[in-house]
Amino acid sequence: MTVKPADRTGNVQEYYFSQKLAQIDRMRREGSDVINLGIGSPDQPPSQNTISALIEHAKKTTAHGYQSYSGIPALRQAFSDWYEKYFKVNLNPDNEILLLMGSKEGIMHISMAFVNPGDEVLVPDPGYPTYSSVTNLVGGIIRKYDLNEKNGWLPDLEAIEKSDLSRVKLMWVNYPHMPTGVKGSMKLFEKLVAFCKKHNILLCNDNPYSFILNKEYHSLLAVDGAKEIALELNSLSKSHNMAGWRIGMVAGQSEYIKNILKVKSNMDSGMFLAMQMAAVEALNNPESWYNTVNSVYIRRKKIVEEIMELLKCTYDKSQAGLFVWGRIPEDIPDCEPYVENILMKTLVFITPGFIFGKNGERYIRISLCATEEKLKEARNRIASFLIAR
Ligand SMILES: Cc1ncc(COP(=O)(O)O)c(C=O)c1O
């Protein structure tokens, strides 16, 4: 290579799954029937009316131009109604909701809008790796805060407060939490809002898992006065089986939203109208739709729990979200080779917890995004492997 990449590329690595999926693709091309239980990409379809709306609007000759930067009013209204109905949060669709191409890009836009080089960012460990990589990309300084089984995977705010917080600008939280499946609560959100107000920290809850194996719909923005310092990301990826569509949003006070839009409007030029009209349909699915989707996950989860038990992992049965998170037995020295060995011997890929941070080192995460048939096949392969050892 003759042209040197920018220094910032030295601060990040290719996303773990980007490399791992390439390896799995290679193995499949070479004839291996790999079962991928790594990634949380829902394999069930969106509701039928969502697909019909996409087709209907795509057929219109007028549907193909650039769209507004913040999302069409009908979609912002639908997000506002959805938040009112399930989270009991009042959001002004005109200026408190910004449409995103998935919540992942929102992590970048929020960081670009609020984090100066040298500012510190509180990031959960374990947690979604993008909070750290984006912090690196914008020149922020990562301050990991520990989550562990002992503290119920909840932040210990007293411990965090013991260190100097004067340079902290932003704090990421994510409840229901990925990868641990802990649900969080309004009590937790109240404490977080008070903590961030006290220290003048922008608090952002990344909330894509509320509708998966969970009936307690909590939003950070439901806390009294939260809008002063809080934002929330949400997404149709997991809740509506639309991960490939890339539809999400950020909600919060209009002044914050304005600044995020300043960044975002320089990066894309709106979302295809037919997709936005289809998203309106999706957000209007009746509550029974979520129940039907979840009934499938409930059956799958039983099989995943059997896999956890075969592997002698300990896990909490009340986890929300698209995964089961389990602790590997103490006699296994290192999780990464353990998972790699399972992949090589059984052609089943499960995610090692270290990719979510050092507190995830003794854990694995198994996805519910595979059919019961595939999960049973994975369970049987792992059982045979364990017998043959
Ligand atoms: C915690 C968390 N946040 C955000 C995302 C990204 O979601 P989206 O598809 O909305 O970009 C994921 C996806 O895996 C996630 O697990």
mmCIF file of C-alpha atoms and ligand atoms in Angstrom:
data_model
loop_
_atom_site.group_PDB
_atom_site.id
_atom_site.type_symbol
_atom_site.label_atom_id
_atom_site.label_comp_id
_atom_site.label_asym_id
_atom_site.label_seq_id
_atom_site.Cartn_x
_atom_site.Cartn_y
_atom_site.Cartn_z
ATOM 1 C CA MET A 1 0.000 0.000 0.000
ATOM 2 C CA THR A 2 1.504 3.357 -0.984
ATOM 3 C CA VAL A 3 -1.084 5.652 0.604
ATOM 4 C CA LYS A 4 -1.027 5.592 4.381
ATOM 5 C CA PRO A 5 -4.409 5.239 6.116
ATOM 6 C CA ALA A 6 -5.405 7.925 8.629
ATOM 7 C CA ASP A 7 -3.982 7.535 12.129
ATOM 8 C CA ARG A 8 -7.459 6.875 13.521
ATOM 9 C CA THR A 9 -7.612 3.526 11.735
ATOM 10 C CA GLY A 10 -4.780 2.469 14.038
ATOM 11 C CA ASN A 11 -7.109 2.985 17.006
ATOM 12 C CA VAL A 12 -9.706 0.427 15.906
ATOM 13 C CA GLN A 13 -9.745 -3.109 14.658
ATOM 14 C CA GLU A 14 -12.118 -4.637 12.151
ATOM 15 C CA TYR A 15 -15.280 -5.590 14.065
ATOM 16 C CA TYR A 16 -14.862 -9.105 15.538
ATOM 17 C CA PHE A 17 -17.939 -10.456 13.764
ATOM 18 C CA SER A 18 -16.842 -9.023 10.443
ATOM 19 C CA GLN A 19 -13.751 -11.260 10.612
ATOM 20 C CA LYS A 20 -15.535 -14.238 12.150
ATOM 21 C CA LEU A 21 -18.347 -14.242 9.590
ATOM 22 C CA ALA A 22 -15.725 -14.179 6.829
ATOM 23 C CA GLN A 23 -14.085 -17.260 8.415
ATOM 24 C CA ILE A 24 -17.472 -19.016 8.658
ATOM 25 C CA ASP A 25 -18.200 -18.149 5.004
ATOM 26 C CA ARG A 26 -14.840 -19.603 4.016
ATOM 27 C CA MET A 27 -15.507 -22.791 5.968
ATOM 28 C CA ARG A 28 -18.944 -23.097 4.329
ATOM 29 C CA ARG A 29 -17.472 -22.601 0.843
ATOM 30 C CA GLU A 30 -15.057 -25.412 1.616
ATOM 31 C CA GLY A 31 -18.024 -27.657 2.389
ATOM 32 C CA SER A 32 -18.389 -27.388 6.201
ATOM 33 C CA ASP A 33 -21.949 -27.162 7.469
ATOM 34 C CA VAL A 34 -21.298 -24.500 10.116
ATOM 35 C CA ILE A 35 -24.140 -23.561 12.475
ATOM 36 C CA ASN A 36 -23.666 -19.933 13.432
ATOM 37 C CA LEU A 37 -25.018 -19.216 16.904
ATOM 38 C CA GLY A 38 -22.926 -16.075 17.156
ATOM 39 C CA ILE A 39 -24.813 -13.123 15.901
ATOM 40 C CA GLY A 40 -28.131 -11.550 16.944
ATOM 41 C CA SER A 41 -29.699 -11.147 13.532
ATOM 42 C CA PRO A 42 -33.375 -12.166 13.789
ATOM 43 C CA ASP A 43 -34.284 -14.850 11.252
ATOM 44 C CA GLN A 44 -38.064 -14.468 11.618
ATOM 45 C CA PRO A 45 -39.710 -12.080 9.125
ATOM 46 C CA PRO A 46 -41.269 -8.669 9.802
ATOM 47 C CA SER A 47 -45.075 -8.581 9.944
ATOM 48 C CA GLN A 48 -46.827 -9.174 6.621
ATOM 49 C CA ASN A 49 -48.349 -5.672 6.565
ATOM 50 C CA THR A 50 -44.831 -4.237 6.849
ATOM 51 C CA ILE A 51 -43.707 -6.097 3.726
ATOM 52 C CA SER A 52 -46.924 -5.186 1.882
ATOM 53 C CA ALA A 53 -46.419 -1.491 2.681
ATOM 54 C CA LEU A 54 -42.840 -1.657 1.389
ATOM 55 C CA ILE A 55 -43.999 -3.182 -1.904
ATOM 56 C CA GLU A 56 -46.972 -0.879 -2.287
ATOM 57 C CA HIS A 57 -44.919 2.277 -1.740
ATOM 58 C CA ALA A 58 -41.954 1.095 -3.796
ATOM 59 C CA LYS A 59 -44.310 0.809 -6.796
ATOM 60 C CA LYS A 60 -45.189 4.518 -6.667
ATOM 61 C CA THR A 61 -43.327 6.685 -9.146
ATOM 62 C CA THR A 62 -43.123 9.450 -6.563
ATOM 63 C CA ALA A 63 -41.364 7.374 -3.898
ATOM 64 C CA HIS A 64 -37.801 7.475 -5.151
ATOM 65 C CA GLY A 65 -36.405 10.887 -4.344
ATOM 66 C CA TYR A 66 -34.320 12.061 -1.399
ATOM 67 C CA GLN A 67 -36.224 12.220 1.864
ATOM 68 C CA SER A 68 -36.078 14.564 4.822
ATOM 69 C CA TYR A 69 -32.935 14.262 6.967
ATOM 70 C CA SER A 70 -34.780 13.605 10.200
ATOM 71 C CA GLY A 71 -37.358 11.134 8.839
ATOM 72 C CA ILE A 72 -40.839 11.667 7.426
ATOM 73 C CA PRO A 73 -43.408 13.116 9.888
ATOM 74 C CA ALA A 74 -45.552 9.932 9.744
ATOM 75 C CA LEU A 75 -42.648 7.796 10.948
ATOM 76 C CA ARG A 76 -41.599 10.205 13.689
ATOM 77 C CA GLN A 77 -45.259 10.248 14.790
ATOM 78 C CA ALA A 78 -45.341 6.423 14.782
ATOM 79 C CA PHE A 79 -42.184 6.282 16.952
ATOM 80 C CA SER A 80 -43.745 8.854 19.281
ATOM 81 C CA ASP A 81 -46.992 6.824 19.576
ATOM 82 C CA TRP A 82 -44.980 3.612 20.157
ATOM 83 C CA TYR A 83 -43.020 5.285 22.977
ATOM 84 C CA GLU A 84 -46.233 6.602 24.513
ATOM 85 C CA LYS A 85 -47.965 3.224 24.316
ATOM 86 C CA TYR A 86 -45.203 0.958 25.613
ATOM 87 C CA PHE A 87 -42.764 3.176 27.515
ATOM 88 C CA LYS A 88 -45.178 5.872 28.764
ATOM 89 C CA VAL A 89 -42.846 8.532 27.397
ATOM 90 C CA ASN A 90 -44.070 11.655 25.669
ATOM 91 C CA LEU A 91 -41.893 12.632 22.690
ATOM 92 C CA ASN A 92 -42.587 15.562 20.399
ATOM 93 C CA PRO A 93 -42.409 14.034 16.909
ATOM 94 C CA ASP A 94 -41.401 17.408 15.434
ATOM 95 C CA ASN A 95 -38.147 17.844 17.296
ATOM 96 C CA GLU A 96 -37.471 15.105 19.861
ATOM 97 C CA ILE A 97 -37.063 12.155 17.481
ATOM 98 C CA LEU A 98 -34.428 11.662 14.803
ATOM 99 C CA LEU A 99 -34.588 8.739 12.392
ATOM 100 C CA LEU A 100 -31.380 6.695 12.109
ATOM 101 C CA MET A 101 -30.119 3.990 9.796
ATOM 102 C CA GLY A 102 -29.980 1.554 12.693
ATOM 103 C CA SER A 103 -28.955 2.458 16.214
ATOM 104 C CA LYS A 104 -25.322 1.514 15.536
ATOM 105 C CA GLU A 105 -24.780 4.622 13.413
ATOM 106 C CA GLY A 106 -26.427 6.665 16.164
ATOM 107 C CA ILE A 107 -23.550 5.712 18.463
ATOM 108 C CA MET A 108 -21.200 7.380 15.985
ATOM 109 C CA HIS A 109 -23.384 10.464 15.439
ATOM 110 C CA ILE A 110 -23.908 11.050 19.159
ATOM 111 C CA SER A 111 -20.173 10.675 19.795
ATOM 112 C CA MET A 112 -19.307 13.035 16.940
ATOM 113 C CA ALA A 113 -21.814 15.568 18.227
ATOM 114 C CA PHE A 114 -20.733 15.546 21.870
ATOM 115 C CA VAL A 115 -17.249 14.091 22.391
ATOM 116 C CA ASN A 116 -14.179 16.245 21.787
ATOM 117 C CA PRO A 117 -10.749 14.631 21.479
ATOM 118 C CA GLY A 118 -9.538 14.004 25.024
ATOM 119 C CA ASP A 119 -13.039 13.879 26.547
ATOM 120 C CA GLU A 120 -13.728 10.757 28.568
ATOM 121 C CA VAL A 121 -16.562 8.329 27.890
ATOM 122 C CA LEU A 122 -17.950 5.804 30.380
ATOM 123 C CA VAL A 123 -18.417 2.457 28.656
ATOM 124 C CA PRO A 124 -19.799 -0.764 30.189
ATOM 125 C CA ASP A 125 -17.558 -3.827 30.538
ATOM 126 C CA PRO A 126 -18.916 -6.179 29.345
ATOM 127 C CA GLY A 127 -20.779 -4.241 26.683
ATOM 128 C CA TYR A 128 -21.472 -3.727 22.993
ATOM 129 C CA PRO A 129 -17.985 -3.212 21.460
ATOM 130 C CA THR A 130 -19.096 -0.282 19.274
ATOM 131 C CA TYR A 131 -19.200 2.148 22.249
ATOM 132 C CA SER A 132 -15.440 1.712 22.644
ATOM 133 C CA SER A 133 -14.451 1.619 18.989
ATOM 134 C CA VAL A 134 -16.458 4.745 18.175
ATOM 135 C CA THR A 135 -14.971 6.537 21.198
ATOM 136 C CA ASN A 136 -11.543 5.695 19.783
ATOM 137 C CA LEU A 137 -12.502 6.883 16.317
ATOM 138 C CA VAL A 138 -13.549 10.314 17.595
ATOM 139 C CA GLY A 139 -10.447 10.669 19.780
ATOM 140 C CA GLY A 140 -12.271 10.232 23.093
ATOM 141 C CA ILE A 141 -10.799 8.353 26.038
ATOM 142 C CA ILE A 142 -12.530 5.151 27.095
ATOM 143 C CA ARG A 143 -13.304 4.811 30.804
ATOM 144 C CA LYS A 144 -14.616 1.266 31.313
ATOM 145 C CA TYR A 145 -16.955 0.703 34.243
ATOM 146 C CA ASP A 146 -17.278 -2.787 35.641
ATOM 147 C CA LEU A 147 -20.363 -4.910 35.433
ATOM 148 C CA ASN A 148 -20.161 -8.352 36.979
ATOM 149 C CA GLU A 149 -22.278 -11.164 38.310
ATOM 150 C CA LYS A 150 -21.760 -9.990 41.901
ATOM 151 C CA ASN A 151 -23.299 -6.574 41.235
ATOM 152 C CA GLY A 152 -26.056 -8.124 39.087
ATOM 153 C CA TRP A 153 -24.404 -6.634 35.959
ATOM 154 C CA LEU A 154 -25.471 -3.171 37.126
ATOM 155 C CA PRO A 155 -23.128 -0.179 37.367
ATOM 156 C CA ASP A 156 -21.716 0.514 40.819
ATOM 157 C CA LEU A 157 -22.167 4.281 40.772
ATOM 158 C CA GLU A 158 -20.519 4.765 44.168
ATOM 159 C CA ALA A 159 -17.387 3.034 42.938
ATOM 160 C CA ILE A 160 -17.380 5.059 39.697
ATOM 161 C CA GLU A 161 -17.811 8.250 41.705
ATOM 162 C CA LYS A 162 -14.641 7.588 43.675
ATOM 163 C CA SER A 163 -12.554 8.506 40.650
ATOM 164 C CA ASP A 164 -12.239 11.929 39.010
ATOM 165 C CA LEU A 165 -15.207 12.428 36.689
ATOM 166 C CA SER A 166 -14.459 15.999 35.676
ATOM 167 C CA ARG A 167 -13.458 15.048 32.116
ATOM 168 C CA VAL A 168 -16.293 12.579 31.530
ATOM 169 C CA LYS A 169 -18.673 13.841 28.854
ATOM 170 C CA LEU A 170 -20.789 10.837 27.956
ATOM 171 C CA MET A 171 -21.947 7.598 29.598
ATOM 172 C CA TRP A 172 -23.274 4.609 27.651
ATOM 173 C CA VAL A 173 -25.760 2.269 29.256
ATOM 174 C CA ASN A 174 -27.744 -0.471 27.598
ATOM 175 C CA TYR A 175 -30.687 -2.023 29.422
ATOM 176 C CA PRO A 176 -31.964 -4.617 28.731
ATOM 177 C CA HIS A 177 -28.259 -5.358 28.619
ATOM 178 C CA MET A 178 -26.364 -7.109 25.882
ATOM 179 C CA PRO A 179 -24.584 -9.517 26.347
ATOM 180 C CA THR A 180 -25.801 -10.447 29.864
ATOM 181 C CA GLY A 181 -29.574 -10.227 29.325
ATOM 182 C CA VAL A 182 -30.109 -8.242 32.552
ATOM 183 C CA LYS A 183 -33.281 -6.191 32.269
ATOM 184 C CA GLY A 184 -32.583 -3.046 34.273
ATOM 185 C CA SER A 185 -35.352 -1.133 36.032
ATOM 186 C CA MET A 186 -36.801 2.329 36.496
ATOM 187 C CA LYS A 187 -34.985 2.465 39.852
ATOM 188 C CA LEU A 188 -31.695 1.985 38.055
ATOM 189 C CA PHE A 189 -32.566 4.616 35.466
ATOM 190 C CA GLU A 190 -33.524 7.088 38.222
ATOM 191 C CA LYS A 191 -30.158 6.576 39.901
ATOM 192 C CA LEU A 192 -28.348 6.979 36.599
ATOM 193 C CA VAL A 193 -30.158 10.210 35.774
ATOM 194 C CA ALA A 194 -29.337 11.641 39.228
ATOM 195 C CA PHE A 195 -25.686 10.559 38.860
ATOM 196 C CA CYS A 196 -25.304 12.107 35.414
ATOM 197 C CA LYS A 197 -27.059 15.328 36.425
ATOM 198 C CA LYS A 198 -24.729 15.647 39.404
ATOM 199 C CA HIS A 199 -21.646 15.219 37.223
ATOM 200 C CA ASN A 200 -22.966 16.933 34.083
ATOM 201 C CA ILE A 201 -22.595 13.841 31.919
ATOM 202 C CA LEU A 202 -24.702 13.112 28.848
ATOM 203 C CA LEU A 203 -26.348 9.735 29.501
ATOM 204 C CA CYS A 204 -27.402 7.521 26.635
ATOM 205 C CA ASN A 205 -29.397 4.303 26.918
ATOM 206 C CA ASP A 206 -29.110 1.997 23.938
ATOM 207 C CA ASN A 207 -32.411 0.138 24.054
ATOM 208 C CA PRO A 208 -32.899 -2.302 21.158
ATOM 209 C CA TYR A 209 -33.870 -5.383 23.224
ATOM 210 C CA SER A 210 -36.936 -4.263 25.220
ATOM 211 C CA PHE A 211 -39.375 -6.384 23.235
ATOM 212 C CA ILE A 212 -37.439 -9.647 23.247
ATOM 213 C CA LEU A 213 -38.329 -12.046 26.068
ATOM 214 C CA ASN A 214 -39.291 -9.102 28.208
ATOM 215 C CA LYS A 215 -42.596 -7.610 29.253
ATOM 216 C CA GLU A 216 -41.266 -4.724 31.349
ATOM 217 C CA TYR A 217 -40.797 -1.943 28.856
ATOM 218 C CA HIS A 218 -38.498 0.597 30.504
ATOM 219 C CA SER A 219 -37.183 3.766 28.945
ATOM 220 C CA LEU A 220 -34.552 6.016 30.460
ATOM 221 C CA LEU A 221 -36.611 8.948 29.185
ATOM 222 C CA ALA A 222 -39.502 7.968 31.483
ATOM 223 C CA VAL A 223 -37.524 9.258 34.472
ATOM 224 C CA ASP A 224 -38.711 12.701 35.621
ATOM 225 C CA GLY A 225 -36.397 15.372 34.246
ATOM 226 C CA ALA A 226 -34.352 12.837 32.241
ATOM 227 C CA LYS A 227 -34.507 14.896 29.061
ATOM 228 C CA GLU A 228 -32.157 17.445 30.647
ATOM 229 C CA ILE A 229 -29.212 15.059 30.281
ATOM 230 C CA ALA A 230 -30.432 11.847 28.630
ATOM 231 C CA LEU A 231 -30.868 10.367 25.181
ATOM 232 C CA GLU A 232 -32.221 6.993 24.121
ATOM 233 C CA LEU A 233 -31.511 4.926 21.050
ATOM 234 C CA ASN A 234 -34.015 2.416 19.772
ATOM 235 C CA SER A 235 -34.258 0.228 16.711
ATOM 236 C CA LEU A 236 -36.526 -1.983 14.649
ATOM 237 C CA SER A 237 -33.691 -4.475 14.108
ATOM 238 C CA LYS A 238 -34.493 -6.850 16.949
ATOM 239 C CA SER A 239 -37.992 -5.769 18.021
ATOM 240 C CA HIS A 240 -39.495 -6.032 14.524
ATOM 241 C CA ASN A 241 -37.181 -8.549 12.831
ATOM 242 C CA MET A 242 -35.823 -5.850 10.550
ATOM 243 C CA ALA A 243 -32.066 -5.895 11.204
ATOM 244 C CA GLY A 244 -31.177 -5.719 7.512
ATOM 245 C CA TRP A 245 -33.438 -2.736 6.916
ATOM 246 C CA ARG A 246 -31.322 -0.439 9.115
ATOM 247 C CA ILE A 247 -34.062 1.532 10.848
ATOM 248 C CA GLY A 248 -33.588 3.096 14.251
ATOM 249 C CA MET A 249 -33.983 6.373 16.067
ATOM 250 C CA VAL A 250 -32.592 8.582 18.763
ATOM 251 C CA ALA A 251 -34.933 10.423 21.104
ATOM 252 C CA GLY A 252 -34.341 13.254 23.530
ATOM 253 C CA GLN A 253 -34.464 16.977 24.092
ATOM 254 C CA SER A 254 -34.688 19.016 20.885
ATOM 255 C CA GLU A 255 -31.390 20.871 21.511
ATOM 256 C CA TYR A 256 -29.508 17.546 21.680
ATOM 257 C CA ILE A 257 -31.340 16.213 18.630
ATOM 258 C CA LYS A 258 -30.466 19.383 16.672
ATOM 259 C CA ASN A 259 -26.781 18.832 17.298
ATOM 260 C CA ILE A 260 -26.931 15.173 16.312
ATOM 261 C CA LEU A 261 -28.740 16.208 13.121
ATOM 262 C CA LYS A 262 -25.929 18.683 12.373
ATOM 263 C CA VAL A 263 -23.579 15.713 12.125
ATOM 264 C CA LYS A 264 -25.923 13.227 10.516
ATOM 265 C CA SER A 265 -27.265 15.518 7.801
ATOM 266 C CA ASN A 266 -23.715 15.780 6.487
ATOM 267 C CA MET A 267 -23.438 12.023 6.135
ATOM 268 C CA ASP A 268 -26.580 10.705 4.481
ATOM 269 C CA SER A 269 -29.512 12.109 2.588
ATOM 270 C CA GLY A 270 -32.512 10.479 4.197
ATOM 271 C CA MET A 271 -34.033 7.012 3.995
ATOM 272 C CA PHE A 272 -36.015 5.459 1.130
ATOM 273 C CA LEU A 273 -39.657 6.520 1.511
ATOM 274 C CA ALA A 274 -41.080 3.015 1.048
ATOM 275 C CA MET A 275 -38.979 1.748 3.944
ATOM 276 C CA GLN A 276 -40.159 4.574 6.153
ATOM 277 C CA MET A 277 -43.814 3.894 5.263
ATOM 278 C CA ALA A 278 -43.261 0.204 5.988
ATOM 279 C CA ALA A 279 -41.668 1.078 9.340
ATOM 280 C CA VAL A 280 -44.839 2.989 10.251
ATOM 281 C CA GLU A 281 -46.768 -0.250 9.682
ATOM 282 C CA ALA A 282 -44.281 -2.225 11.769
ATOM 283 C CA LEU A 283 -44.568 0.163 14.709
ATOM 284 C CA ASN A 284 -48.336 -0.238 14.562
ATOM 285 C CA ASN A 285 -48.209 -4.023 14.885
ATOM 286 C CA PRO A 286 -50.618 -5.138 17.599
ATOM 287 C CA GLU A 287 -49.059 -6.256 20.892
ATOM 288 C CA SER A 288 -49.996 -9.837 19.994
ATOM 289 C CA TRP A 289 -47.416 -9.707 17.182
ATOM 290 C CA TYR A 290 -44.579 -9.400 19.725
ATOM 291 C CA ASN A 291 -46.070 -12.333 21.650
ATOM 292 C CA THR A 292 -46.021 -14.537 18.563
ATOM 293 C CA VAL A 293 -42.382 -13.691 17.862
ATOM 294 C CA ASN A 294 -41.465 -14.311 21.486
ATOM 295 C CA SER A 295 -43.248 -17.668 21.620
ATOM 296 C CA VAL A 296 -40.687 -18.874 19.067
ATOM 297 C CA TYR A 297 -37.790 -17.506 21.139
ATOM 298 C CA ILE A 298 -39.178 -19.192 24.281
ATOM 299 C CA ARG A 299 -39.009 -22.605 22.583
ATOM 300 C CA ARG A 300 -35.544 -21.916 21.191
ATOM 301 C CA LYS A 301 -34.265 -20.708 24.535
ATOM 302 C CA LYS A 302 -35.054 -24.090 26.117
ATOM 303 C CA ILE A 303 -32.742 -25.795 23.624
ATOM 304 C CA VAL A 304 -30.018 -23.177 24.118
ATOM 305 C CA GLU A 305 -30.274 -23.755 27.864
ATOM 306 C CA GLU A 306 -29.771 -27.468 27.222
ATOM 307 C CA ILE A 307 -26.585 -26.581 25.331
ATOM 308 C CA MET A 308 -25.453 -24.436 28.272
ATOM 309 C CA GLU A 309 -26.092 -27.358 30.608
ATOM 310 C CA LEU A 310 -24.228 -29.829 28.380
ATOM 311 C CA LEU A 311 -21.267 -27.436 28.489
ATOM 312 C CA LYS A 312 -21.672 -27.176 32.294
ATOM 313 C CA CYS A 313 -22.100 -23.434 32.051
ATOM 314 C CA THR A 314 -24.064 -21.566 34.700
ATOM 315 C CA TYR A 315 -26.618 -19.022 33.535
ATOM 316 C CA ASP A 316 -29.596 -16.975 34.675
ATOM 317 C CA LYS A 317 -32.942 -18.143 33.321
ATOM 318 C CA SER A 318 -34.560 -14.715 33.432
ATOM 319 C CA GLN A 319 -32.425 -13.115 30.725
ATOM 320 C CA ALA A 320 -34.053 -10.802 28.164
ATOM 321 C CA GLY A 321 -32.863 -10.292 24.607
ATOM 322 C CA LEU A 322 -31.696 -12.469 21.789
ATOM 323 C CA PHE A 323 -29.021 -14.473 23.628
ATOM 324 C CA VAL A 324 -28.246 -16.704 26.553
ATOM 325 C CA TRP A 325 -25.118 -15.682 28.465
ATOM 326 C CA GLY A 326 -23.410 -18.353 30.536
ATOM 327 C CA ARG A 327 -20.316 -18.752 32.694
ATOM 328 C CA ILE A 328 -17.903 -21.487 31.621
ATOM 329 C CA PRO A 329 -16.748 -24.072 34.164
ATOM 330 C CA GLU A 330 -13.754 -23.140 36.335
ATOM 331 C CA ASP A 331 -11.590 -25.986 34.981
ATOM 332 C CA ILE A 332 -11.526 -24.408 31.513
ATOM 333 C CA PRO A 333 -8.395 -22.264 31.460
ATOM 334 C CA ASP A 334 -9.246 -19.938 28.577
ATOM 335 C CA CYS A 335 -12.513 -19.280 26.778
ATOM 336 C CA GLU A 336 -11.208 -18.340 23.316
ATOM 337 C CA PRO A 337 -9.450 -21.656 22.477
ATOM 338 C CA TYR A 338 -12.392 -23.467 24.096
ATOM 339 C CA VAL A 339 -14.878 -21.824 21.710
ATOM 340 C CA GLU A 340 -12.504 -22.248 18.755
ATOM 341 C CA ASN A 341 -12.187 -25.962 19.571
ATOM 342 C CA ILE A 342 -15.986 -26.318 19.651
ATOM 343 C CA LEU A 343 -16.142 -24.603 16.234
ATOM 344 C CA MET A 344 -13.467 -26.865 14.725
ATOM 345 C CA LYS A 345 -14.814 -30.117 16.219
ATOM 346 C CA THR A 346 -18.578 -29.561 15.978
ATOM 347 C CA LEU A 347 -18.893 -26.771 13.389
ATOM 348 C CA VAL A 348 -20.992 -24.809 15.861
ATOM 349 C CA PHE A 349 -19.961 -21.206 16.403
ATOM 350 C CA ILE A 350 -20.724 -19.556 19.717
ATOM 351 C CA THR A 351 -19.436 -16.167 20.828
ATOM 352 C CA PRO A 352 -16.648 -15.944 23.417
ATOM 353 C CA GLY A 353 -17.484 -13.319 26.036
ATOM 354 C CA PHE A 354 -14.058 -11.625 25.958
ATOM 355 C CA ILE A 355 -15.088 -9.650 22.871
ATOM 356 C CA PHE A 356 -17.398 -7.666 25.158
ATOM 357 C CA GLY A 357 -14.594 -6.757 27.586
ATOM 358 C CA LYS A 358 -12.399 -8.285 30.275
ATOM 359 C CA ASN A 359 -15.374 -8.970 32.571
ATOM 360 C CA GLY A 360 -16.759 -11.229 29.855
ATOM 361 C CA GLU A 361 -13.663 -13.425 29.709
ATOM 362 C CA ARG A 362 -15.180 -16.409 31.519
ATOM 363 C CA TYR A 363 -18.465 -16.363 29.611
ATOM 364 C CA ILE A 364 -19.996 -17.448 26.341
ATOM 365 C CA ARG A 365 -23.008 -16.055 24.507
ATOM 366 C CA ILE A 366 -25.356 -18.200 22.423
ATOM 367 C CA SER A 367 -27.808 -16.602 19.994
ATOM 368 C CA LEU A 368 -31.496 -17.496 19.699
ATOM 369 C CA CYS A 369 -31.473 -16.489 16.030
ATOM 370 C CA ALA A 370 -31.505 -20.014 14.598
ATOM 371 C CA THR A 371 -34.383 -22.406 13.997
ATOM 372 C CA GLU A 372 -35.271 -25.071 16.570
ATOM 373 C CA GLU A 373 -34.078 -27.637 14.081
ATOM 374 C CA LYS A 374 -30.643 -25.992 13.803
ATOM 375 C CA LEU A 375 -30.418 -25.532 17.557
ATOM 376 C CA LYS A 376 -31.229 -29.198 18.148
ATOM 377 C CA GLU A 377 -28.624 -30.176 15.586
ATOM 378 C CA ALA A 378 -26.081 -27.946 17.386
ATOM 379 C CA ARG A 379 -27.038 -29.483 20.729
ATOM 380 C CA ASN A 380 -26.639 -32.997 19.332
ATOM 381 C CA ARG A 381 -23.262 -32.231 17.775
ATOM 382 C CA ILE A 382 -21.996 -30.760 21.038
ATOM 383 C CA ALA A 383 -23.324 -33.760 23.008
ATOM 384 C CA SER A 384 -21.523 -36.195 20.666
ATOM 385 C CA PHE A 385 -18.326 -34.147 20.887
ATOM 386 C CA LEU A 386 -18.415 -34.185 24.689
ATOM 387 C CA ILE A 387 -18.973 -37.975 24.787
ATOM 388 C CA ALA A 388 -16.104 -38.584 22.342
ATOM 389 C CA ARG A 389 -13.612 -36.453 24.320
HETATM 390 C C1 LIG B 1 -26.480 -3.373 22.335
HETATM 391 C C2 LIG B 1 -26.658 -3.149 20.886
HETATM 392 N N1 LIG B 1 -26.794 -1.904 20.429
HETATM 393 C C3 LIG B 1 -26.962 -1.643 19.133
HETATM 394 C C4 LIG B 1 -26.982 -2.670 18.201
HETATM 395 C C5 LIG B 1 -27.123 -2.302 16.758
HETATM 396 O O1 LIG B 1 -28.420 -2.346 16.369
HETATM 397 P P1 LIG B 1 -28.928 -1.724 14.976
HETATM 398 O O2 LIG B 1 -29.204 -2.879 14.099
HETATM 399 O O3 LIG B 1 -30.126 -0.926 15.349
HETATM 400 O O4 LIG B 1 -27.837 -0.846 14.450
HETATM 401 C C6 LIG B 1 -26.835 -3.979 18.617
HETATM 402 C C7 LIG B 1 -26.811 -5.054 17.603
HETATM 403 O O5 LIG B 1 -26.326 -6.121 17.776
HETATM 404 C C8 LIG B 1 -26.670 -4.227 20.005
HETATM 405 O O6 LIG B 1 -26.531 -5.475 20.461
#
